[in-house]
CSV table of C-alpha atoms in Angstrom, one decimal:
chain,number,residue,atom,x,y,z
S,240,UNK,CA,0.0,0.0,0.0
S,241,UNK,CA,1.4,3.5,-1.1
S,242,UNK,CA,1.8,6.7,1.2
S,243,UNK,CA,-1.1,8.2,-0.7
S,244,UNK,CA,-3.5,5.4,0.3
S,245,UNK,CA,-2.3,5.7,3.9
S,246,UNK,CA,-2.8,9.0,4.0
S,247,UNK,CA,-6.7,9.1,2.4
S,248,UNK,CA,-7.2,6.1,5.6
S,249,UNK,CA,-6.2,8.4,8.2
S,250,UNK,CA,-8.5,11.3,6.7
S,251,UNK,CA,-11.5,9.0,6.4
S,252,UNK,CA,-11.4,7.5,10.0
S,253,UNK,CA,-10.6,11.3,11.4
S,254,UNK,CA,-13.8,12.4,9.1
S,255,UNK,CA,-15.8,9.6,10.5
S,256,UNK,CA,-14.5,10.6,13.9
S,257,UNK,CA,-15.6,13.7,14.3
S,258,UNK,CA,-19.1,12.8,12.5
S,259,UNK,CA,-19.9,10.7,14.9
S,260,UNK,CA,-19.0,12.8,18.5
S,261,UNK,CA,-21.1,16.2,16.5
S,262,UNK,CA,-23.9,13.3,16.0
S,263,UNK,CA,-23.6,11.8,19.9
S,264,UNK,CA,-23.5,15.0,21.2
S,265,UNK,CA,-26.8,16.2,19.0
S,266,UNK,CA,-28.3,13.2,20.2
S,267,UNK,CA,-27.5,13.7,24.2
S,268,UNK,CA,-28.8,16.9,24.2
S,269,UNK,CA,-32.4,16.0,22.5
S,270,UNK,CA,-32.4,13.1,25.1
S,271,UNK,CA,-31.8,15.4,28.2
S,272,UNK,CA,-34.2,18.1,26.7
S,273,UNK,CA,-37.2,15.3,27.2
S,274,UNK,CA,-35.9,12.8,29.7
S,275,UNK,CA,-35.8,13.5,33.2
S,276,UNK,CA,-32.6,13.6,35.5
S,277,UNK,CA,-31.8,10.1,36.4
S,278,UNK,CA,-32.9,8.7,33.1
S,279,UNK,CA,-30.8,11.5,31.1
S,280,UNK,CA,-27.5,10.3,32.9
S,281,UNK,CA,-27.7,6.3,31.7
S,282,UNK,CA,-29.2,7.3,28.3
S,283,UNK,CA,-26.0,9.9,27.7
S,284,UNK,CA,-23.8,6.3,29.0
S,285,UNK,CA,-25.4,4.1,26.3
S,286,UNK,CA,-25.6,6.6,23.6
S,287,UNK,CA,-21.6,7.3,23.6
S,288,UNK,CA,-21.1,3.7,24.2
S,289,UNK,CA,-22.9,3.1,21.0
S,290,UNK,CA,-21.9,6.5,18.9
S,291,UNK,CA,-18.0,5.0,19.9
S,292,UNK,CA,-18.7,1.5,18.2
S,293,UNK,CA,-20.4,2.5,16.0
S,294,UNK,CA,-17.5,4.8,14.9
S,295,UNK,CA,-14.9,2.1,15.6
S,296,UNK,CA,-16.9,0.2,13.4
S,297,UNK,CA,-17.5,2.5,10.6
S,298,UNK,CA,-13.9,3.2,10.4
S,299,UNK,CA,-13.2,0.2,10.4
S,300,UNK,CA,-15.3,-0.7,7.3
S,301,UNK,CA,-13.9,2.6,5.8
S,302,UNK,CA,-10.0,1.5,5.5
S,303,UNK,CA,-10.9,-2.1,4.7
S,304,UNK,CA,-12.8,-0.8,1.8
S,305,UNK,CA,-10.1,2.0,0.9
S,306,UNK,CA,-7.5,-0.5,1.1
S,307,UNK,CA,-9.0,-2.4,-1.8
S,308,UNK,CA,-9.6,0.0,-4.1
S,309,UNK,CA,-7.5,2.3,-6.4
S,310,UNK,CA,-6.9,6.2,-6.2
S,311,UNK,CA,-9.7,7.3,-8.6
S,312,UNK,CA,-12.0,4.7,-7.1
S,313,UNK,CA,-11.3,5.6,-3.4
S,314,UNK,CA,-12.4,9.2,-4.2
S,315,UNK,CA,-15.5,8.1,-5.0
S,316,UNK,CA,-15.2,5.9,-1.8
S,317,UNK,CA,-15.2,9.2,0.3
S,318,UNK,CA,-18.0,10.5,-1.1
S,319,UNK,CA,-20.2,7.4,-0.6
S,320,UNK,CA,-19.0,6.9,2.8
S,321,UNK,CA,-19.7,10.9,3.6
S,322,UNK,CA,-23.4,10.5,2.0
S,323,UNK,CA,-23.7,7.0,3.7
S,324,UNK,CA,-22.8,8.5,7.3
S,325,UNK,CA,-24.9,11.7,6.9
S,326,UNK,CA,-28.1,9.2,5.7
S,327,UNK,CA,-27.1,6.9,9.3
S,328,UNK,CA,-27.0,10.1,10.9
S,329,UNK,CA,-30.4,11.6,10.1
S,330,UNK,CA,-32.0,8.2,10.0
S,331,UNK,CA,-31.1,7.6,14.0
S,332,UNK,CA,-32.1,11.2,14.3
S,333,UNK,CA,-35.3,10.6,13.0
S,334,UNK,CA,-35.9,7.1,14.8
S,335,UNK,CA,-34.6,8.7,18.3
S,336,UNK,CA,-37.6,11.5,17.1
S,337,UNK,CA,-40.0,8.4,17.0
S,338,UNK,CA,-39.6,7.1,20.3
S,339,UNK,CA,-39.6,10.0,21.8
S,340,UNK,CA,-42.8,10.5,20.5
S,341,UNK,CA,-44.2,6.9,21.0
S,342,UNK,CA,-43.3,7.4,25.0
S,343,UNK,CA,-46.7,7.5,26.6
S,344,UNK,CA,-47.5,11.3,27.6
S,345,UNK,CA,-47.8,10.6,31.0
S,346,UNK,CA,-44.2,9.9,31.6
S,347,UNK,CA,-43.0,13.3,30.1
S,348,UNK,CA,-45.4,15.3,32.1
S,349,UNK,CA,-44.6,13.4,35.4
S,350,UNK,CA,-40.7,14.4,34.1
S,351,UNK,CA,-41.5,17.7,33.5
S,352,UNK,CA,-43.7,18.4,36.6
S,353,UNK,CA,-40.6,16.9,38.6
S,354,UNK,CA,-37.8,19.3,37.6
S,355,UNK,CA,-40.3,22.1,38.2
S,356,UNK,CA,-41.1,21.4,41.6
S,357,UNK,CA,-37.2,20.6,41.9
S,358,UNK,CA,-36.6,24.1,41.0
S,359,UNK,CA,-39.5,25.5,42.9
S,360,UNK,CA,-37.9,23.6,45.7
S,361,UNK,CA,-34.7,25.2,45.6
S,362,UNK,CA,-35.8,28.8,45.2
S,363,UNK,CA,-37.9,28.2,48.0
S,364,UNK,CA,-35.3,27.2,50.1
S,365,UNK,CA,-33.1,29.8,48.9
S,366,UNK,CA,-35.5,32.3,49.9
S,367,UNK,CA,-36.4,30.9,53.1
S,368,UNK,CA,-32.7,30.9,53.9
S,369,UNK,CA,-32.1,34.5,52.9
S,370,UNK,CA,-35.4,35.4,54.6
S,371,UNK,CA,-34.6,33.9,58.1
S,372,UNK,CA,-30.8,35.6,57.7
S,373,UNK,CA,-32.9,39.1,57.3
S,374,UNK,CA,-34.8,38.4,60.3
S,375,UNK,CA,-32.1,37.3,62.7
S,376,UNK,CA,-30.4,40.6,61.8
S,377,UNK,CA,-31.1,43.5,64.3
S,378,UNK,CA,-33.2,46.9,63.1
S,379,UNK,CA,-29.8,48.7,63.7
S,380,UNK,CA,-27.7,46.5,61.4
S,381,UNK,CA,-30.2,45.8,58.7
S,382,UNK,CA,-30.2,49.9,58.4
S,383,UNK,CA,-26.7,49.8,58.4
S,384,UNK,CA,-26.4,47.3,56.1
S,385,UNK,CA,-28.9,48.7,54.1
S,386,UNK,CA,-26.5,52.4,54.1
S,387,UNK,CA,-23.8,50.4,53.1
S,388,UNK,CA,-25.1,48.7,50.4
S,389,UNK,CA,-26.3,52.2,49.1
S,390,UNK,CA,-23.1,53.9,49.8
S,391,UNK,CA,-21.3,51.2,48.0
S,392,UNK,CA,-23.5,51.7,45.1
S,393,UNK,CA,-23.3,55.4,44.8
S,394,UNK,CA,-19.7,54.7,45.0
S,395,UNK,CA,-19.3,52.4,42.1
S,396,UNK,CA,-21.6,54.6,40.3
S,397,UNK,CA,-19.5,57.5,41.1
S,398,UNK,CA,-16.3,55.7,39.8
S,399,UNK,CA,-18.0,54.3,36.8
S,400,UNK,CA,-19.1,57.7,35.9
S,401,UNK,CA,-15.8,59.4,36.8
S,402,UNK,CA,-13.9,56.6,34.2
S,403,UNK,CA,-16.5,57.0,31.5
S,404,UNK,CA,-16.0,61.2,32.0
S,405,UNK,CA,-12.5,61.0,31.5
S,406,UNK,CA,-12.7,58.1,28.8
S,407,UNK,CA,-14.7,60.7,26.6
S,408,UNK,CA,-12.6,63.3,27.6
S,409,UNK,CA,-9.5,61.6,26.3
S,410,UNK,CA,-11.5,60.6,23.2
S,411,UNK,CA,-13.8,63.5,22.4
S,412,UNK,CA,-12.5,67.0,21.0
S,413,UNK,CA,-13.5,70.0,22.9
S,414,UNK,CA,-16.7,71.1,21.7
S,415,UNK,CA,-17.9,67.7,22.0
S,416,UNK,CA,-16.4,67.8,25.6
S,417,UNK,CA,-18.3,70.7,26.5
S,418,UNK,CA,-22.1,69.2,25.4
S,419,UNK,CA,-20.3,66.2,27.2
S,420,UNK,CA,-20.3,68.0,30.4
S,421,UNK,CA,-23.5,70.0,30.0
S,422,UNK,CA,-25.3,66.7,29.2
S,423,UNK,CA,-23.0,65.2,32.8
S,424,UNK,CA,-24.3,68.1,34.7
S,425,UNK,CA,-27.7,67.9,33.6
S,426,UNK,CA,-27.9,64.1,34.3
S,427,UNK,CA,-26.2,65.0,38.0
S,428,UNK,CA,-28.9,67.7,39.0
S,429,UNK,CA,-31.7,65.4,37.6
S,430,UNK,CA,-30.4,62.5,39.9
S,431,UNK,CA,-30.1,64.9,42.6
S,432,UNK,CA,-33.7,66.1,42.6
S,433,UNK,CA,-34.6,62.5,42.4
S,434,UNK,CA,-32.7,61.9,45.2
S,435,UNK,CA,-33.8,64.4,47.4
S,436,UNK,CA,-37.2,63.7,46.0
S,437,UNK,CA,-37.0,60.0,47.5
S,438,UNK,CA,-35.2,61.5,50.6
S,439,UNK,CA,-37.9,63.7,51.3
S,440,UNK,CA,-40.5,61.1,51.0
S,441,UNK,CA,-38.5,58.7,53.6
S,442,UNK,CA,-38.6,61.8,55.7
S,443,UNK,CA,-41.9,62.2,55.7
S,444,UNK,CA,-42.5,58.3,56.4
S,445,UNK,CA,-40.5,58.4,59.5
S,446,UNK,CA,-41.8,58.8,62.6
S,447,UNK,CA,-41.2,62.9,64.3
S,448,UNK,CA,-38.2,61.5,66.6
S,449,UNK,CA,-35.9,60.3,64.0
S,450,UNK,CA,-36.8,63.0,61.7
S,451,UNK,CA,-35.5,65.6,64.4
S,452,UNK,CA,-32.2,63.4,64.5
S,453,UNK,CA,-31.7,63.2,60.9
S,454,UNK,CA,-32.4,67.4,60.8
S,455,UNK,CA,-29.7,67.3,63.9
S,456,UNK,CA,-26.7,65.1,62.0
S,457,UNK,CA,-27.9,67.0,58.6
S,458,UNK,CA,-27.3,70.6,60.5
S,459,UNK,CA,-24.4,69.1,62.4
S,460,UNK,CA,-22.5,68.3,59.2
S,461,UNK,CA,-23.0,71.3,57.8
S,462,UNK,CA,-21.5,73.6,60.4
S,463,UNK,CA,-19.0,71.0,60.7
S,464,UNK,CA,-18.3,71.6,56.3
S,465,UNK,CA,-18.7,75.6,56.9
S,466,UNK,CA,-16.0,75.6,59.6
S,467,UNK,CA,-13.9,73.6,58.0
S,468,UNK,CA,-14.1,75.7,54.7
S,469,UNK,CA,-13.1,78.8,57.2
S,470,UNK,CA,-10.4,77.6,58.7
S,471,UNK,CA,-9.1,76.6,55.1
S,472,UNK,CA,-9.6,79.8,53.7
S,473,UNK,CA,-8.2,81.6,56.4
S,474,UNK,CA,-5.4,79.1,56.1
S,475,UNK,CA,-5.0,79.9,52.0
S,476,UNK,CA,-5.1,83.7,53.3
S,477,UNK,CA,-2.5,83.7,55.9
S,478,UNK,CA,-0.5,81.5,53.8
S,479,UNK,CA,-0.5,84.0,50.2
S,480,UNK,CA,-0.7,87.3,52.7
S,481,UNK,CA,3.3,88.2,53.2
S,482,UNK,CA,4.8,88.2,57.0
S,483,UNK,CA,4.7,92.0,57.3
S,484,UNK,CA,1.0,92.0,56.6
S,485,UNK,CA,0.0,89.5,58.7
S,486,UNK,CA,1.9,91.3,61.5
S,487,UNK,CA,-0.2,94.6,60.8
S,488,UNK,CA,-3.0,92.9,60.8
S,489,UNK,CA,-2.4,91.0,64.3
S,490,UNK,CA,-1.5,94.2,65.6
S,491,UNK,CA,-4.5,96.3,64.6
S,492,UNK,CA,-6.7,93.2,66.0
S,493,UNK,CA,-5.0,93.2,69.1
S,494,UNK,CA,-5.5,96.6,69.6
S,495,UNK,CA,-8.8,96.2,68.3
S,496,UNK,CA,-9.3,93.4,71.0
S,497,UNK,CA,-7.9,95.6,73.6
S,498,UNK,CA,-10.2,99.0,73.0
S,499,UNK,CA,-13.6,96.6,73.1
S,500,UNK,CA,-12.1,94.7,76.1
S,501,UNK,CA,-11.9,98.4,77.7
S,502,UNK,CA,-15.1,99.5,76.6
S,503,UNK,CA,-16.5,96.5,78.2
S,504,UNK,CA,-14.4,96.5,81.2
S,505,UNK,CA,-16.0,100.5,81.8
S,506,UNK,CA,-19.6,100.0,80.8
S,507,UNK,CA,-19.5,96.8,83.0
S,508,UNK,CA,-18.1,98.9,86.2
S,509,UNK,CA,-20.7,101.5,85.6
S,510,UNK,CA,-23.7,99.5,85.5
S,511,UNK,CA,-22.1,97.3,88.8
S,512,UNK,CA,-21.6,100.9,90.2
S,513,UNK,CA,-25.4,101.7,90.1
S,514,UNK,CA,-26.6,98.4,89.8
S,515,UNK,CA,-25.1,99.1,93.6
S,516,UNK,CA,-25.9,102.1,94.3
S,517,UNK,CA,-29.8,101.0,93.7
S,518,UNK,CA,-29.5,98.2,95.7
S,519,UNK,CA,-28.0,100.3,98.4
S,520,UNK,CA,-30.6,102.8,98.4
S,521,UNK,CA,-33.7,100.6,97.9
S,522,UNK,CA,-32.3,98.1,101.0
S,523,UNK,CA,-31.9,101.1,103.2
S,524,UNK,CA,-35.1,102.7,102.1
S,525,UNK,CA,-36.9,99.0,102.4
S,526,UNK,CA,-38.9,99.5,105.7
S,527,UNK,CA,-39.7,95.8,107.0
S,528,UNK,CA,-42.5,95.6,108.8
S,529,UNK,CA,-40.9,95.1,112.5
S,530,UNK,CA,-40.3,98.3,113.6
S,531,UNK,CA,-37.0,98.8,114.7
S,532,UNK,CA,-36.2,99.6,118.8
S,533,UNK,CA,-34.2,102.4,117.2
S,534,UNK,CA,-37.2,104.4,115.5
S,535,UNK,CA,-38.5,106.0,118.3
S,536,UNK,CA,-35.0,107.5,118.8
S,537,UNK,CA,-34.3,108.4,115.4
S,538,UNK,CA,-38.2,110.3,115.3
S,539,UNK,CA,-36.5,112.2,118.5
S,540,UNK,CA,-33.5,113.1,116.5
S,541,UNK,CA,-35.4,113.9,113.4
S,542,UNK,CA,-37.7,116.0,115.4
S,543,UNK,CA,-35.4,118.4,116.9
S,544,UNK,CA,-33.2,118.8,113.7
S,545,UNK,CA,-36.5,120.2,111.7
S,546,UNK,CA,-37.2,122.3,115.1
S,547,UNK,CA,-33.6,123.9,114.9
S,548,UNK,CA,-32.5,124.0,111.9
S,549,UNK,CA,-35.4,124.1,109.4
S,550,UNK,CA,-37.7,121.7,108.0
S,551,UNK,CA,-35.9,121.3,104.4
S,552,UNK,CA,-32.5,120.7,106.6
S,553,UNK,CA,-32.4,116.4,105.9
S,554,UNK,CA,-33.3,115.1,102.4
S,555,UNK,CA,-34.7,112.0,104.1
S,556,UNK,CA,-34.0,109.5,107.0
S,557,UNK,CA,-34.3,105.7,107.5
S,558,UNK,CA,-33.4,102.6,109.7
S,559,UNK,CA,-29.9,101.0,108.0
S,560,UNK,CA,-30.7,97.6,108.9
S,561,UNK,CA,-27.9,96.3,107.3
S,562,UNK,CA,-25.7,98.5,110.0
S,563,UNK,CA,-27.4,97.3,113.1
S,564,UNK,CA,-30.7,99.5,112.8
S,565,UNK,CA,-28.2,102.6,112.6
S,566,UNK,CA,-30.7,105.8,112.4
S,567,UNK,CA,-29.4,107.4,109.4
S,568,UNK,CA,-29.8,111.0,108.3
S,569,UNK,CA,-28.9,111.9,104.6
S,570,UNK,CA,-28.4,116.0,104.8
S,571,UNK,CA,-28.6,118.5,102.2
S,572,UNK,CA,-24.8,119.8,101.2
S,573,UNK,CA,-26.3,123.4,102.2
S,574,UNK,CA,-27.5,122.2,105.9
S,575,UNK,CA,-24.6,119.9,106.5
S,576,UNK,CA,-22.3,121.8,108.6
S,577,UNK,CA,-25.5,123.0,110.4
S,578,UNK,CA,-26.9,119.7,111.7
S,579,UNK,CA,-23.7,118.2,112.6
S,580,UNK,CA,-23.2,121.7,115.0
S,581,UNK,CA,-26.4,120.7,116.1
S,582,UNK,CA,-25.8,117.0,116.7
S,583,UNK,CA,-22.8,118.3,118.5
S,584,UNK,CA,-23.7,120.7,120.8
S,585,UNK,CA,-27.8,120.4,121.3
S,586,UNK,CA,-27.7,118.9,125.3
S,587,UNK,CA,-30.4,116.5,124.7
S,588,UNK,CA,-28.9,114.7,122.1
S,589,UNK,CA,-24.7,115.7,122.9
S,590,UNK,CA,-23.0,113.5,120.2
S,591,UNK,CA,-19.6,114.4,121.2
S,592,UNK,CA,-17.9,111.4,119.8
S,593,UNK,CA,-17.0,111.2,115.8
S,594,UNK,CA,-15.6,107.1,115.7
S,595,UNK,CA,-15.8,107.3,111.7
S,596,UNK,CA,-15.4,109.4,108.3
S,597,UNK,CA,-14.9,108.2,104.9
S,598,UNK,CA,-15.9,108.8,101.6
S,599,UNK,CA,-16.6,106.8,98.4
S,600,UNK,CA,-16.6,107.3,94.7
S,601,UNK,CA,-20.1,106.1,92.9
S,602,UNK,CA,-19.8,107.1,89.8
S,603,UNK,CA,-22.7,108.8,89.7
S,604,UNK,CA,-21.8,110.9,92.8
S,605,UNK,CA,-19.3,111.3,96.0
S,606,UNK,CA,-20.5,110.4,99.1
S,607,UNK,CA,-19.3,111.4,103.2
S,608,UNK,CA,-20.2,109.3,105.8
S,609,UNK,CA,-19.8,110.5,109.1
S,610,UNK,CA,-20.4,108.0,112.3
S,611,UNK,CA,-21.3,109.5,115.6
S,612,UNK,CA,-22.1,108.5,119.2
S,613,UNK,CA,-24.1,110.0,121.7
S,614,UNK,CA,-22.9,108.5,125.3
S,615,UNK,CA,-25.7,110.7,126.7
S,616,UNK,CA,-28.5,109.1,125.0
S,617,UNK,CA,-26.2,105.5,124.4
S,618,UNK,CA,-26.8,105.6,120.8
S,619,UNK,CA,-25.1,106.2,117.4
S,620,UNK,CA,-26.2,107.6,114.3
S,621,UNK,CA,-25.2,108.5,111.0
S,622,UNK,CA,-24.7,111.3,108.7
S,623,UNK,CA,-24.8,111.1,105.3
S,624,UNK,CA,-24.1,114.1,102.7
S,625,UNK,CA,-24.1,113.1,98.5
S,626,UNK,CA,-21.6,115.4,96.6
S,627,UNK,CA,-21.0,116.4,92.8
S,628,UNK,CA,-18.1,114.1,92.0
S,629,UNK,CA,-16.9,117.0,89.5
S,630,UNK,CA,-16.5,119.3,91.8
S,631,UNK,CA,-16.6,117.5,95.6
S,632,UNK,CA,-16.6,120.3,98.1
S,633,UNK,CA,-17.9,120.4,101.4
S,634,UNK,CA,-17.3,122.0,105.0
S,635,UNK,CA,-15.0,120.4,107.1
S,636,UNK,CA,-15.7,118.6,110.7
S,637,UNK,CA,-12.4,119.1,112.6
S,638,UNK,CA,-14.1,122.5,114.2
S,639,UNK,CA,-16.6,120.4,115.6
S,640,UNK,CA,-14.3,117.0,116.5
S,641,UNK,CA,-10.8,117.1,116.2
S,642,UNK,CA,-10.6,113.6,115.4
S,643,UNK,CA,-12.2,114.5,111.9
S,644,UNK,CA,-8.8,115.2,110.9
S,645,UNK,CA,-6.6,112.6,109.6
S,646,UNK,CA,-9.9,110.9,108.1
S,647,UNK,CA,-10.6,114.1,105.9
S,648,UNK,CA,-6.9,114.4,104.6
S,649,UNK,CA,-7.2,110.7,103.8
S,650,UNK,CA,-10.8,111.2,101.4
S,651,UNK,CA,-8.9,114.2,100.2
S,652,UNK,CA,-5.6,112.3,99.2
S,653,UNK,CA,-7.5,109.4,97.6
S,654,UNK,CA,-10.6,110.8,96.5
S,655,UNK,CA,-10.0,114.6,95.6
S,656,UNK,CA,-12.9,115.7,97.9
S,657,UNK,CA,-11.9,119.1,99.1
S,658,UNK,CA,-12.4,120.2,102.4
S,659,UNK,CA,-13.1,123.8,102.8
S,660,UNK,CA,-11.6,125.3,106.3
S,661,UNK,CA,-9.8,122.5,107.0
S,662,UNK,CA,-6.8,124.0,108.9
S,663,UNK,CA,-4.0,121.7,107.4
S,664,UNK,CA,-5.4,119.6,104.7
S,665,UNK,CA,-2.7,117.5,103.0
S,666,UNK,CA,-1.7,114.7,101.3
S,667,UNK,CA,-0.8,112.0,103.7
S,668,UNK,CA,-0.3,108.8,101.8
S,669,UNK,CA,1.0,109.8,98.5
S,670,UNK,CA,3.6,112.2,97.7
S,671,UNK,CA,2.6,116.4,96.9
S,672,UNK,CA,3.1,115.6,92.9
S,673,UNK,CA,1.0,112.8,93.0
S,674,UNK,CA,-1.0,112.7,90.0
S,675,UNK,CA,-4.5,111.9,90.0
S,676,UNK,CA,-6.8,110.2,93.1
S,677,UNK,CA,-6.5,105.9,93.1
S,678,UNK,CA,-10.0,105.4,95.2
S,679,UNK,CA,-11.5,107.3,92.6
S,680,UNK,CA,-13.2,104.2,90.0
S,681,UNK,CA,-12.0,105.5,86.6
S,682,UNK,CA,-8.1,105.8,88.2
S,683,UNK,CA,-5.5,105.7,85.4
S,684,UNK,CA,-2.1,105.6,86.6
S,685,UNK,CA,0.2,108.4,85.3
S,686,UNK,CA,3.1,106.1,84.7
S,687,UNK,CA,2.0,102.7,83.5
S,688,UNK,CA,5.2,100.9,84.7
S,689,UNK,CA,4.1,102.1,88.3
């Protein structure tokens, strides 16, 4: 046998071959269309059992015949054995068809109904399965869960649509880039209002409680974003602004600072100072409704002051019962001098001992306070005398009691209140060319490094 007849055998039985498998696999997958499961697997078993000898066979058939016959006639050979196979071929097809068809319909019916309620079988489990997993999950997680799963999907959303934006931006020239971007933008705001559209609806399915909390964490995270944007762009401007500006501007906010801090400091002691000073006069014009063992004493006093010196002499009298129910008389500047000479010599009332003088700066207004005692009548009283803090001036005591001395050189030196007639007044504390009065409430030292 030549090389050429060797080589026509091999392409005949590879021919034959691959007829066969294309014709056993056709067959196995008609079969398992129509039979059921168990049935499909032996029937797949016998068919390539049989497709394999049968192809063994063929080919074998095939080269005993080639073998035999010349060139010219083994041409022919191919060709009959080619028509032969594809007539076998449609033959079984069409004998397989038969039975299939001869099979009562009973049995395909029970087939089919059994792979359907196999797969409703397994969906239902399935579900089941993923049903009972949601309901073991707590509200809390399943929300979370439920966040992340839409976070994560905005996410990939947001990449996807960031990689298609810059894959048409590579590819598109730049007109095209700009409808690009109009079209981008006008997609973006439609899916926002959709989303705030659904957002708003979940809002209003809530119940009032979590709707505050959502409103709280919504407002939270936006002053949180605005501050952070502040201190950024304060950042970017103290960053591009050169050093020598920057210093100018520190400075004139200091100072700034420093002037309102002043302000504040003043306005604040002049409302304390007659936040006080009403306070001071409404407790000591308060009349409780005990009546103090003092009154009748201070009626006796009153009394014989408008008797001597004149009716308009005291602008008013009370009970200090802060100051141990001291009667109190409040003078007139004008009748001052008058009443204490009266206090002081009048033999009913002989207050011949002065234990106190001071003054004090209001603000509004200087004050004296001058403490007496009568050992006569075994009571004290005091005298009281409001001044023009301008322009303090009032008689001196030390005619009257000696011991008025040192105490009105002291409310001089501090205060600036000017004792007229005094017969040495003088700075005792501070030094002749001390400037200004430190009791005094707006004080400013002369030298600041005092």
């Amino acid at each position: 046998m030549s090389e050429k007849e060797d080589l026509a055998k091999q392409k005949a039985e590879a021919a034959a071959r691959a007829k066969a498998v294309a014709l056993a696999r056709k067959q196995a997958k008609e079969e398992a269309a129509e039979k059921p499961e168990v049935d499909m697997d032996i029937a797949k078993q016998k068919a390539a059992a049989a497709a394999k000898a049968k192809a063994a066979a063929l080919a074998k058939n095939q080269a005993k015949e080639a073998a035999e016959k010349p060139e010219g006639e083994m041409d022919i050979a191919k060709q009959k054995a080619a028509a032969a196979a594809k007539a076998k071929a449609a033959a079984l097809a069409k004998k397989q068809a038969k039975e299939a068809a001869e099979k009562p319909e009973g049995e395909m019916d029970i087939a089919k109904q059994k792979a359907a309620a196999a797969a409703k079988a397994k969906a239902a489990a399935l579900a089941k399965k993923q049903a009972k997993e949601a309901a073991e999950k707590p509200e809390g997680e399943m929300d979370i869960a439920k966040q992340k799963a839409a976070a994560a999907a905005k996410a990939k959303a947001a990449a996807l649509a960031k990689k298609q934006a810059k894959e048409e931006a590579a590819e598109k020239p730049e007109g095209e880039m700009d409808i690009a971007k109009q079209k981008a933008a006008a997609a973006a705001k439609a899916k926002a209002a959709a989303l705030a559209k659904k957002q708003a609806k979940e809002a209003a399915e809530k119940p009032e409680g979590e709707m505050d909390i959502a409103k709280q964490k919504a407002a939270a995270a936006a002053k949180a974003k605005a501050a952070a944007l502040a201190r950024k762009q304060a950042k970017e401007e103290a960053g591009e602004k050169p050093e020598v500006e920057i210093d100018a501007v520190k400075q004139k906010a200091a100072a700034a600072a420093k002037a309102k801090a002043a302000a504040a400091a003043k306005a604040k002691a002049a409302a304390a100072a007659k936040n006080r000073t009403a306070a001071q006069e409404s407790e000591e014009a308060d009349t409780p409704s005990e009546i103090s063992p003092n009154q009748s004493k201070l009626d006796q006093i009153v009394s014989a002051i408008e008797s001597h010196v004149g009716q308009g002499a005291l602008l008013e009298n009370y009970i200090n019962r802060l100051s141990k129910d001291v009667p109190t008389l409040v003078a007139n500047p004008d009748t001052y001098f008058s009443i204490a000479k009266f206090l002081r010599y009048d033999e009913q009332l002989d207050f011949s001992y002065l234990s106190e003088l001071h003054g004090t700066d209001f603000e509004s207004h200087m004050e004296i306070y001058v403490h007496l005692h009568s050992f006569k009548m075994n009571q004290s009283v005091a005298l009281k005398v409001k001044l023009d803090r301008d322009t303090p001036v009032i008689p001196s005591l030390v005619p009257l009691w000696s011991g008025a001395n040192w105490p009105e050189c002291e409310a001089y030196d501090l205060l600036g209140i000017n004792f007229y007639e005094h017969p040495d007044l003088k700075r005792i504390l501070l030094g002749e060319g001390w400037k200004g009065y430190p009791l005094r409430k707006d004080y400013e030292p002369y030298d600041v490094e005092v």
